PDB file of C-alpha atoms in Angstrom:
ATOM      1  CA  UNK A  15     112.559 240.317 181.554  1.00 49.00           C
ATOM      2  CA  UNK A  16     112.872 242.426 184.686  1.00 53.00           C
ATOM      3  CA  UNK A  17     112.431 245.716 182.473  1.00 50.00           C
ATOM      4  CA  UNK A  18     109.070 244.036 181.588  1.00 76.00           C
ATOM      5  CA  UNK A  19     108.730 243.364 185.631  1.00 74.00           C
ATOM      6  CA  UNK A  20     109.420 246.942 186.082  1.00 79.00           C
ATOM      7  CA  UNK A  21     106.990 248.062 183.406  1.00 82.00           C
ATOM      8  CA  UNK A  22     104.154 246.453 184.742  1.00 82.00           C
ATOM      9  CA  UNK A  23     104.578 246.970 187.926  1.00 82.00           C
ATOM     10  CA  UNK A  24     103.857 250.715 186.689  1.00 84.00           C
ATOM     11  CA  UNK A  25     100.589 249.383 185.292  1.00 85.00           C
ATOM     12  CA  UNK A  26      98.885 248.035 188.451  1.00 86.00           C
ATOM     13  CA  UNK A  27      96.479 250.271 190.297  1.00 88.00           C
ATOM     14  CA  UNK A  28      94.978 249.815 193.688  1.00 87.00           C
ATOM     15  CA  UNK A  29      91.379 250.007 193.739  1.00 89.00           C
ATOM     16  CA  UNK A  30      88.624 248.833 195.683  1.00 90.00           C
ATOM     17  CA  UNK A  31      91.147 247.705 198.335  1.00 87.00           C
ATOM     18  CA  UNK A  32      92.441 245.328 195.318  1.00 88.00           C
ATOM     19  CA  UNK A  33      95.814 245.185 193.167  1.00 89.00           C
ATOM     20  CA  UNK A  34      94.329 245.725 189.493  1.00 91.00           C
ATOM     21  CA  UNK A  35      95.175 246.259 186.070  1.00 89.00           C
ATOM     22  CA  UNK A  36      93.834 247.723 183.313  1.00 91.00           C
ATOM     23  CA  UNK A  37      92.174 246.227 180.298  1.00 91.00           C
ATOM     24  CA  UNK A  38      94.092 248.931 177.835  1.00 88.00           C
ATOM     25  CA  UNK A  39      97.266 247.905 179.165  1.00 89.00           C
ATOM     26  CA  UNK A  40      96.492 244.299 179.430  1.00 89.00           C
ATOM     27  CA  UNK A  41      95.494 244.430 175.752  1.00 89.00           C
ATOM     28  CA  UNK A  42      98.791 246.756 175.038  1.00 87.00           C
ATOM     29  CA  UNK A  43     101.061 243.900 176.629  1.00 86.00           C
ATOM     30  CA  UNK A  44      99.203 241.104 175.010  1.00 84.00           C
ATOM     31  CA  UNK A  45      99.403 242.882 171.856  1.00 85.00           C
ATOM     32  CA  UNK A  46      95.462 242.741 170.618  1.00 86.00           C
ATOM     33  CA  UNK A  47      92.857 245.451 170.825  1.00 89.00           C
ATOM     34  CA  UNK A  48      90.904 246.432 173.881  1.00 89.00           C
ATOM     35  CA  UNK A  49      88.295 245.925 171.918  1.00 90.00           C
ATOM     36  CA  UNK A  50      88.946 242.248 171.115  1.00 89.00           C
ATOM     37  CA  UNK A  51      90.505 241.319 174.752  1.00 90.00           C
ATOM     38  CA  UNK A  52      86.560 242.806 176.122  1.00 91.00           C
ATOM     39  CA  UNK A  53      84.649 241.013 173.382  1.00 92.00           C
ATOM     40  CA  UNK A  54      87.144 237.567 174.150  1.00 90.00           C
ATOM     41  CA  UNK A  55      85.820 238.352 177.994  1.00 90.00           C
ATOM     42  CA  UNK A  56      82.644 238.913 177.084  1.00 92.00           C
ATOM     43  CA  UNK A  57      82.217 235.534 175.311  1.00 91.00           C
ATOM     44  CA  UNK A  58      83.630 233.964 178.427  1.00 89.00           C
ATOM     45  CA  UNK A  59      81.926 235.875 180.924  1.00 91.00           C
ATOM     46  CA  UNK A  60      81.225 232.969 183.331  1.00 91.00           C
ATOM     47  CA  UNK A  61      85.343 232.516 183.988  1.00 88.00           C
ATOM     48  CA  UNK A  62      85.193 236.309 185.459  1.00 90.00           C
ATOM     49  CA  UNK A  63      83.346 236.832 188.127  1.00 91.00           C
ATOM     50  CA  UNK A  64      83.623 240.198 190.360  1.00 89.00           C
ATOM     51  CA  UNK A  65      86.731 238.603 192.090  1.00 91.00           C
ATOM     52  CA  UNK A  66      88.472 238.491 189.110  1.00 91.00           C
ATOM     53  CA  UNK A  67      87.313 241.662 187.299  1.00 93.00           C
ATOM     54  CA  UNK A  68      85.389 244.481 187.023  1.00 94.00           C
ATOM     55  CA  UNK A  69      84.045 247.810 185.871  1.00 92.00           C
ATOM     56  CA  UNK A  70      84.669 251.067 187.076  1.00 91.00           C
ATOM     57  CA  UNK A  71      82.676 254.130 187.796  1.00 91.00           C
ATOM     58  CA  UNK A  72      83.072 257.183 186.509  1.00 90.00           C
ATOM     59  CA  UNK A  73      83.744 258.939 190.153  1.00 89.00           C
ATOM     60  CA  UNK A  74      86.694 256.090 190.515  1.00 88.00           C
ATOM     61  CA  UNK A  75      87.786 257.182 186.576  1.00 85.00           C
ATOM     62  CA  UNK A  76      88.340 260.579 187.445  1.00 83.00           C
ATOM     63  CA  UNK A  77      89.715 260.041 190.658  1.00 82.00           C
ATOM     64  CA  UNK A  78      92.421 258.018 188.980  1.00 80.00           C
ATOM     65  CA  UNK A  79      92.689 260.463 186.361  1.00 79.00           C
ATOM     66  CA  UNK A  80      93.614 263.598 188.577  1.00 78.00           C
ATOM     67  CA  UNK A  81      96.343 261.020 190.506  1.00 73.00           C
ATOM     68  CA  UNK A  82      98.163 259.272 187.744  1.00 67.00           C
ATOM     69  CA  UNK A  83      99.536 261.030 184.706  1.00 61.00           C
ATOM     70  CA  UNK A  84      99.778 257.813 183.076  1.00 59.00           C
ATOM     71  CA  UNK A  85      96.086 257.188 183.626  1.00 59.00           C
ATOM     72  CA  UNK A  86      95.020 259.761 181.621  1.00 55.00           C
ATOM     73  CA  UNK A  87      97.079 258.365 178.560  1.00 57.00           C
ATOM     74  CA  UNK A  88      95.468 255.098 178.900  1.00 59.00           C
ATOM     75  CA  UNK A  89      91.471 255.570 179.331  1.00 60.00           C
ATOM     76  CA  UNK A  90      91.814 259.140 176.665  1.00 59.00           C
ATOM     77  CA  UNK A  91      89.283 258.968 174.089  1.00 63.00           C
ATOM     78  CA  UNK A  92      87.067 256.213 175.575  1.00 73.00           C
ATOM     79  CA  UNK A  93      83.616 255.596 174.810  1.00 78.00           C
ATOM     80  CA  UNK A  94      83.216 253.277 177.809  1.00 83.00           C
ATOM     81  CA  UNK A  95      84.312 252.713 181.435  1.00 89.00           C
ATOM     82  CA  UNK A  96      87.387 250.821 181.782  1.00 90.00           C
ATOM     83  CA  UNK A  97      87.434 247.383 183.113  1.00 92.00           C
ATOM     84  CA  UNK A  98      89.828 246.390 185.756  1.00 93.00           C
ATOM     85  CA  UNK A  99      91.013 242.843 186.366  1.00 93.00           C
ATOM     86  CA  UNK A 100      92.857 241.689 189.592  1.00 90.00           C
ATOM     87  CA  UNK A 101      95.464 238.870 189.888  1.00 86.00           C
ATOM     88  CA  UNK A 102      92.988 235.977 189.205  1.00 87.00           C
ATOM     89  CA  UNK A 103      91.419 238.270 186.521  1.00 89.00           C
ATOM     90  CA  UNK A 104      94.829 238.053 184.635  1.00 86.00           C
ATOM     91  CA  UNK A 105      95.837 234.379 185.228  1.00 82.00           C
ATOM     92  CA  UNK A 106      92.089 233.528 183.218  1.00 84.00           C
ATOM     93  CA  UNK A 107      92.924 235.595 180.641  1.00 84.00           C
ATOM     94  CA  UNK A 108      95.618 233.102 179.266  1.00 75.00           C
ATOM     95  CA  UNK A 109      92.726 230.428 178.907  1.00 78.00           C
ATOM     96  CA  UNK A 110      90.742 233.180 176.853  1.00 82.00           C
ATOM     97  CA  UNK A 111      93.278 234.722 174.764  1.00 78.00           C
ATOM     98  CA  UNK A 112      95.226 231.842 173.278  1.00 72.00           C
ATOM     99  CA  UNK A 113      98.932 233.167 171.888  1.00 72.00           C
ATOM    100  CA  UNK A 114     102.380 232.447 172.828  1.00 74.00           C
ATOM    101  CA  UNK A 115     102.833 236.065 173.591  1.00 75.00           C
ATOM    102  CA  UNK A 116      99.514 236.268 175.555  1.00 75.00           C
ATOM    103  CA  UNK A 117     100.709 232.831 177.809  1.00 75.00           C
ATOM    104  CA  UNK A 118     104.652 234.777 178.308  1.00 78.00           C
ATOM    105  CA  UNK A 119     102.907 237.867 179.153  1.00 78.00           C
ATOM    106  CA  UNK A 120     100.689 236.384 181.870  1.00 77.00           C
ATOM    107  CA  UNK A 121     103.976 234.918 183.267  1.00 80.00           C
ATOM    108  CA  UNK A 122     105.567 238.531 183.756  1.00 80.00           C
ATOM    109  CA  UNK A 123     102.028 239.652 185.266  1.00 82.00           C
ATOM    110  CA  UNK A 124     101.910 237.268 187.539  1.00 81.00           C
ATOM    111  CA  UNK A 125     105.706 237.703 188.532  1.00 82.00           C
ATOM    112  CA  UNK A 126     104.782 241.273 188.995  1.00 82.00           C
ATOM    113  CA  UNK A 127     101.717 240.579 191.119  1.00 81.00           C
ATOM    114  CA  UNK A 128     103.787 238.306 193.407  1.00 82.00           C
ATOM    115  CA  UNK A 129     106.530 240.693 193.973  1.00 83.00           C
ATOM    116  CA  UNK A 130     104.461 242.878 194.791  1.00 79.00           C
ATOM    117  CA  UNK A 131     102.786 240.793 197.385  1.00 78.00           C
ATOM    118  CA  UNK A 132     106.266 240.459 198.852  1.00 81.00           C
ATOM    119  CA  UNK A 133     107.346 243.987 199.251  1.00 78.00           C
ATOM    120  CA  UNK A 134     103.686 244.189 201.422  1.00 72.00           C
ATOM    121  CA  UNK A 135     103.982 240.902 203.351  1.00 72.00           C
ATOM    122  CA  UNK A 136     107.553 243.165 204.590  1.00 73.00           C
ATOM    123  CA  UNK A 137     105.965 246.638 204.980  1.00 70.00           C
ATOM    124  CA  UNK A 138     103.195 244.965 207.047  1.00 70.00           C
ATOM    125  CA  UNK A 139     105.953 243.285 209.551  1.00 73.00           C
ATOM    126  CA  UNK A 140     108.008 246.871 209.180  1.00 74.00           C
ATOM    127  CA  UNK A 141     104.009 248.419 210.273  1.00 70.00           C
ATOM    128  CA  UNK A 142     103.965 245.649 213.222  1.00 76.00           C
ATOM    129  CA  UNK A 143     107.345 246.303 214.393  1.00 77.00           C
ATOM    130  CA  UNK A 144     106.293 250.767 214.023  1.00 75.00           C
ATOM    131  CA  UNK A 145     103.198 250.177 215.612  1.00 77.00           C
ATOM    132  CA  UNK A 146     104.671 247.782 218.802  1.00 80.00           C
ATOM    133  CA  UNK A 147     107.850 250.906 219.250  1.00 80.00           C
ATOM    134  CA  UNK A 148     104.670 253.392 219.168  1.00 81.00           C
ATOM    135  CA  UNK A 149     103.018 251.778 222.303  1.00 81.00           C
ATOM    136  CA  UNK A 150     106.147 251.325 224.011  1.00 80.00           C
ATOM    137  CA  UNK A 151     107.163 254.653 223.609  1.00 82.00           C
ATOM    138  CA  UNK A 152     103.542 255.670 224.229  1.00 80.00           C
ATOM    139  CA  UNK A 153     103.756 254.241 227.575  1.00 83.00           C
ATOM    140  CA  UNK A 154     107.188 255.396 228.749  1.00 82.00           C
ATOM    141  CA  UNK A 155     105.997 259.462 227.832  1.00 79.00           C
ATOM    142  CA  UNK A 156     103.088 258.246 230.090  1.00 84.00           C
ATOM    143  CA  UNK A 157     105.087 257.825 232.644  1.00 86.00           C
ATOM    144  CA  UNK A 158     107.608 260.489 232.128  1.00 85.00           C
ATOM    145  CA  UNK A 159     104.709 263.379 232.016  1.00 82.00           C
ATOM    146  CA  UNK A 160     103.503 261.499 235.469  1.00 86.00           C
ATOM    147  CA  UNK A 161     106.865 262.309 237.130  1.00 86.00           C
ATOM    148  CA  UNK A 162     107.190 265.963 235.628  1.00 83.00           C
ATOM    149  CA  UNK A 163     103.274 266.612 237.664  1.00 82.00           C
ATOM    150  CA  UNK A 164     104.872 264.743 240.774  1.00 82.00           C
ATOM    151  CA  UNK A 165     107.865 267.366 240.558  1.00 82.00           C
ATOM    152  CA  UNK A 166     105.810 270.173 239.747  1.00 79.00           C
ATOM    153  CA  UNK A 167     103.687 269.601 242.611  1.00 78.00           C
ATOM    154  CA  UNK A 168     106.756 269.544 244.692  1.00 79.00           C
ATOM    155  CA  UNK A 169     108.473 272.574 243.086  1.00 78.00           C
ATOM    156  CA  UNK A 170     105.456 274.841 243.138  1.00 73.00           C
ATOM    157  CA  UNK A 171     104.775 276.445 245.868  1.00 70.00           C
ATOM    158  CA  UNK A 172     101.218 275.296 247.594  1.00 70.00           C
ATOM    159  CA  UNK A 173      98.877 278.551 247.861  1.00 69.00           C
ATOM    160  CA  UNK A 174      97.006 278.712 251.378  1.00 70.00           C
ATOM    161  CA  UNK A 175      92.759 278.059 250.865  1.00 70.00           C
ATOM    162  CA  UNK A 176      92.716 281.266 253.280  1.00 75.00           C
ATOM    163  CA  UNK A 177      94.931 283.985 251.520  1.00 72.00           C
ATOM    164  CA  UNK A 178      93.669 286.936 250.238  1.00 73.00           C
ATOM    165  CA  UNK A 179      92.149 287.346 246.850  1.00 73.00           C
ATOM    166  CA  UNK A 180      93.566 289.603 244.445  1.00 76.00           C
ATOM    167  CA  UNK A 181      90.952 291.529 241.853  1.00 76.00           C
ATOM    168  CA  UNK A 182      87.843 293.314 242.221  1.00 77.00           C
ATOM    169  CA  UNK A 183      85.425 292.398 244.221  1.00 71.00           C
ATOM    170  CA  UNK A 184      81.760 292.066 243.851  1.00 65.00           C
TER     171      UNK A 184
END
């Protein structure tokens, strides 16, 4: 089960600011055709709204094509844009698609989705903690720079307003 974990953990994308997962690979785990797991969506349309799914563009296609290697695999040979489905996306699939593998496969999803969640709940506190050391530190080279000008003003000599000019003159 945590090979499975691990495997789709591979298949969720960040887009749009949202964890997602492609229709291909949903259909792949759920073993049915994109084609059917689309139409199945299609017919239920009103259980997916843009939280829970959508379609992508062709800019955010290639984009995703040039990063992931595994990407390119996936959407190859497609008449139409992918759709992407977040976490609540996934969890109504199991209503539409009605199999025993469909319903265990949803479980590892969603195990995947949450784990996920977790290792970002701790990076955010790890961020908090970086970004609280980067103003303290901020503030102590603040100060340290202000006592290297106070001893460079008392190190270097002070020139007189009335010396004499070096250079050409005018």
């Amino acid at each position: 089960m945590n090979v499975q974990i691990q495997k789709i953990e591979k298949m969720i994308y960040q887009i749009r600011g949202q964890k997602v997962m492609l229709d291909n690979d949903l259909a792949d785990l759920y073993g049915v055709e994109t084609k059917y797991l689309n139409r199945q969506v299609k017919r239920n349309i009103e259980r997916f709204p843009s939280e829970f799914m959508f379609k992508l563009t062709k800019h955010e296609v290639d984009c995703l094509r040039c990063q992931f290697v595994t990407f390119k695999s996936s959407v190859a040979g497609r008449k139409y844009l992918p759709y992407v489905f977040t976490e609540f996306g996934v969890a109504m699939l199991s209503g539409v698609l009605n199999s025993n593998q469909a319903i265990n496969c949803n479980i590892a999803i969603i195990k995947a989705f949450i784990k996920l969640r977790k290792i970002l709940a701790n990076d955010e506190s790890i961020y908090d903690k970086i970004s609280s050391l980067e103003k303290g530190t901020n503030q102590v080279f603040k100060i340290i720079f202000e006592r290297l000008d106070d001893i460079e003003e008392i190190i270097t000599p002070k020139l007189s307003p009335h010396r004499r000019k070096i250079g050409l003159k005018n």
